[in-house]
Amino acid sequence: VFYTKLFPAVMQGEQVEDSIIRALNRVYAELEHWDVVVIIRGGGATSDLSGFDTYELATNCAQFPLPIITGIGQERDDTVIDMVAHTRVKTPTA
């Protein structure tokens, strides 16, 4: 048995970084209830994924106390948070 909870965040546009960091902070506030964080977003134009390449977001993900699984974009897409995540999968193929 496992339980899920949505911590909404913007997945495209200028607010990606701040929105995901705020969501991670909400997860952190309930840390004892969770075993993993999953950050997913479907594919799209490569330029739409630039919000996932910021230093601040990568730092937050790399230092988060729970494992983070990312599913950002299609197989051909690479983002910085994919590189620092515990596990990286690609949507929808994986």
PDB file of C-alpha atoms in Angstrom:
ATOM      1  CA  VAL A   1       0.000   0.000   0.000  1.00  0.00           C
ATOM      2  CA  PHE A   2       1.179   3.488  -0.740  1.00  0.00           C
ATOM      3  CA  TYR A   3      -0.378   6.927  -0.570  1.00  0.00           C
ATOM      4  CA  THR A   4      -0.002   9.874  -2.890  1.00  0.00           C
ATOM      5  CA  LYS A   5      -0.607  13.572  -2.458  1.00  0.00           C
ATOM      6  CA  LEU A   6      -0.441  16.259  -5.087  1.00  0.00           C
ATOM      7  CA  PHE A   7       1.709  19.263  -4.244  1.00  0.00           C
ATOM      8  CA  PRO A   8       0.787  21.464  -7.237  1.00  0.00           C
ATOM      9  CA  ALA A   9       3.489  23.395  -9.054  1.00  0.00           C
ATOM     10  CA  VAL A  10       3.744  25.257 -12.340  1.00  0.00           C
ATOM     11  CA  MET A  11       5.444  23.108 -14.979  1.00  0.00           C
ATOM     12  CA  GLN A  12       5.944  25.696 -17.726  1.00  0.00           C
ATOM     13  CA  GLY A  13       6.873  29.342 -17.904  1.00  0.00           C
ATOM     14  CA  GLU A  14       8.714  31.805 -15.714  1.00  0.00           C
ATOM     15  CA  GLN A  15       7.331  30.465 -12.424  1.00  0.00           C
ATOM     16  CA  VAL A  16       8.664  26.899 -12.723  1.00  0.00           C
ATOM     17  CA  GLU A  17      11.644  27.355 -10.402  1.00  0.00           C
ATOM     18  CA  ASP A  18       9.838  29.218  -7.606  1.00  0.00           C
ATOM     19  CA  SER A  19       6.736  27.058  -7.853  1.00  0.00           C
ATOM     20  CA  ILE A  20       8.582  23.739  -7.578  1.00  0.00           C
ATOM     21  CA  ILE A  21      10.751  25.011  -4.726  1.00  0.00           C
ATOM     22  CA  ARG A  22       7.600  26.097  -2.857  1.00  0.00           C
ATOM     23  CA  ALA A  23       6.089  22.644  -3.456  1.00  0.00           C
ATOM     24  CA  LEU A  24       9.267  20.987  -2.157  1.00  0.00           C
ATOM     25  CA  ASN A  25       9.048  23.173   0.949  1.00  0.00           C
ATOM     26  CA  ARG A  26       5.477  21.954   1.495  1.00  0.00           C
ATOM     27  CA  VAL A  27       6.669  18.353   1.179  1.00  0.00           C
ATOM     28  CA  TYR A  28       9.490  19.102   3.628  1.00  0.00           C
ATOM     29  CA  ALA A  29       6.958  20.378   6.161  1.00  0.00           C
ATOM     30  CA  GLU A  30       5.356  16.896   6.096  1.00  0.00           C
ATOM     31  CA  LEU A  31       8.592  14.987   5.585  1.00  0.00           C
ATOM     32  CA  GLU A  32       7.749  12.176   8.015  1.00  0.00           C
ATOM     33  CA  HIS A  33       4.761  11.184   5.855  1.00  0.00           C
ATOM     34  CA  TRP A  34       6.628  10.618   2.579  1.00  0.00           C
ATOM     35  CA  ASP A  35       9.266   8.321   1.148  1.00  0.00           C
ATOM     36  CA  VAL A  36       9.857   9.866  -2.272  1.00  0.00           C
ATOM     37  CA  VAL A  37       9.078  12.939  -4.385  1.00  0.00           C
ATOM     38  CA  VAL A  38       8.107  12.628  -8.041  1.00  0.00           C
ATOM     39  CA  ILE A  39       8.397  15.638 -10.355  1.00  0.00           C
ATOM     40  CA  ILE A  40       6.770  14.938 -13.703  1.00  0.00           C
ATOM     41  CA  ARG A  41       5.932  16.932 -16.789  1.00  0.00           C
ATOM     42  CA  GLY A  42       5.164  15.777 -20.302  1.00  0.00           C
ATOM     43  CA  GLY A  43       7.155  16.683 -23.359  1.00  0.00           C
ATOM     44  CA  GLY A  44       7.018  19.835 -25.385  1.00  0.00           C
ATOM     45  CA  ALA A  45       9.344  22.316 -26.960  1.00  0.00           C
ATOM     46  CA  THR A  46      12.874  22.198 -25.592  1.00  0.00           C
ATOM     47  CA  SER A  47      12.644  25.908 -24.741  1.00  0.00           C
ATOM     48  CA  ASP A  48       9.682  25.131 -22.445  1.00  0.00           C
ATOM     49  CA  LEU A  49      11.968  23.002 -20.275  1.00  0.00           C
ATOM     50  CA  SER A  50      14.473  25.754 -19.418  1.00  0.00           C
ATOM     51  CA  GLY A  51      12.841  26.311 -16.013  1.00  0.00           C
ATOM     52  CA  PHE A  52      14.179  22.906 -14.969  1.00  0.00           C
ATOM     53  CA  ASP A  53      17.772  23.964 -15.664  1.00  0.00           C
ATOM     54  CA  THR A  54      18.259  26.568 -12.937  1.00  0.00           C
ATOM     55  CA  TYR A  55      20.945  26.431 -10.294  1.00  0.00           C
ATOM     56  CA  GLU A  56      18.534  27.177  -7.437  1.00  0.00           C
ATOM     57  CA  LEU A  57      16.135  24.389  -8.405  1.00  0.00           C
ATOM     58  CA  ALA A  58      18.983  21.920  -8.980  1.00  0.00           C
ATOM     59  CA  THR A  59      20.462  22.758  -5.569  1.00  0.00           C
ATOM     60  CA  ASN A  60      17.118  22.245  -3.845  1.00  0.00           C
ATOM     61  CA  CYS A  61      16.585  18.906  -5.589  1.00  0.00           C
ATOM     62  CA  ALA A  62      20.131  17.647  -5.035  1.00  0.00           C
ATOM     63  CA  GLN A  63      20.030  18.429  -1.316  1.00  0.00           C
ATOM     64  CA  PHE A  64      16.457  17.316  -0.647  1.00  0.00           C
ATOM     65  CA  PRO A  65      16.355  14.699   2.120  1.00  0.00           C
ATOM     66  CA  LEU A  66      14.047  12.355   0.167  1.00  0.00           C
ATOM     67  CA  PRO A  67      14.874  10.711  -3.156  1.00  0.00           C
ATOM     68  CA  ILE A  68      13.495  12.660  -6.115  1.00  0.00           C
ATOM     69  CA  ILE A  69      12.326  10.903  -9.263  1.00  0.00           C
ATOM     70  CA  THR A  70      12.005  13.107 -12.334  1.00  0.00           C
ATOM     71  CA  GLY A  71      10.061  12.575 -15.513  1.00  0.00           C
ATOM     72  CA  ILE A  72      10.682  15.775 -17.449  1.00  0.00           C
ATOM     73  CA  GLY A  73      10.056  15.746 -21.181  1.00  0.00           C
ATOM     74  CA  GLN A  74      10.631  13.053 -23.764  1.00  0.00           C
ATOM     75  CA  GLU A  75      13.582  10.692 -24.194  1.00  0.00           C
ATOM     76  CA  ARG A  76      15.622  13.254 -26.136  1.00  0.00           C
ATOM     77  CA  ASP A  77      15.220  15.949 -23.454  1.00  0.00           C
ATOM     78  CA  ASP A  78      17.860  16.511 -20.778  1.00  0.00           C
ATOM     79  CA  THR A  79      17.409  18.878 -17.856  1.00  0.00           C
ATOM     80  CA  VAL A  80      19.680  19.762 -14.974  1.00  0.00           C
ATOM     81  CA  ILE A  81      17.239  18.440 -12.362  1.00  0.00           C
ATOM     82  CA  ASP A  82      17.206  15.117 -14.246  1.00  0.00           C
ATOM     83  CA  MET A  83      20.968  15.008 -13.720  1.00  0.00           C
ATOM     84  CA  VAL A  84      20.793  15.635  -9.964  1.00  0.00           C
ATOM     85  CA  ALA A  85      17.699  13.497  -9.280  1.00  0.00           C
ATOM     86  CA  HIS A  86      17.917  10.132  -7.566  1.00  0.00           C
ATOM     87  CA  THR A  87      16.191   8.482 -10.532  1.00  0.00           C
ATOM     88  CA  ARG A  88      15.361   9.812 -13.945  1.00  0.00           C
ATOM     89  CA  VAL A  89      12.639   8.420 -16.202  1.00  0.00           C
ATOM     90  CA  LYS A  90      11.130   9.814 -19.363  1.00  0.00           C
ATOM     91  CA  THR A  91       7.453  10.356 -19.997  1.00  0.00           C
ATOM     92  CA  PRO A  92       5.387   8.782 -21.389  1.00  0.00           C
ATOM     93  CA  THR A  93       7.687   5.958 -22.482  1.00  0.00           C
ATOM     94  CA  ALA A  94       8.971   5.144 -18.982  1.00  0.00           C
TER      95      ALA A  94
END
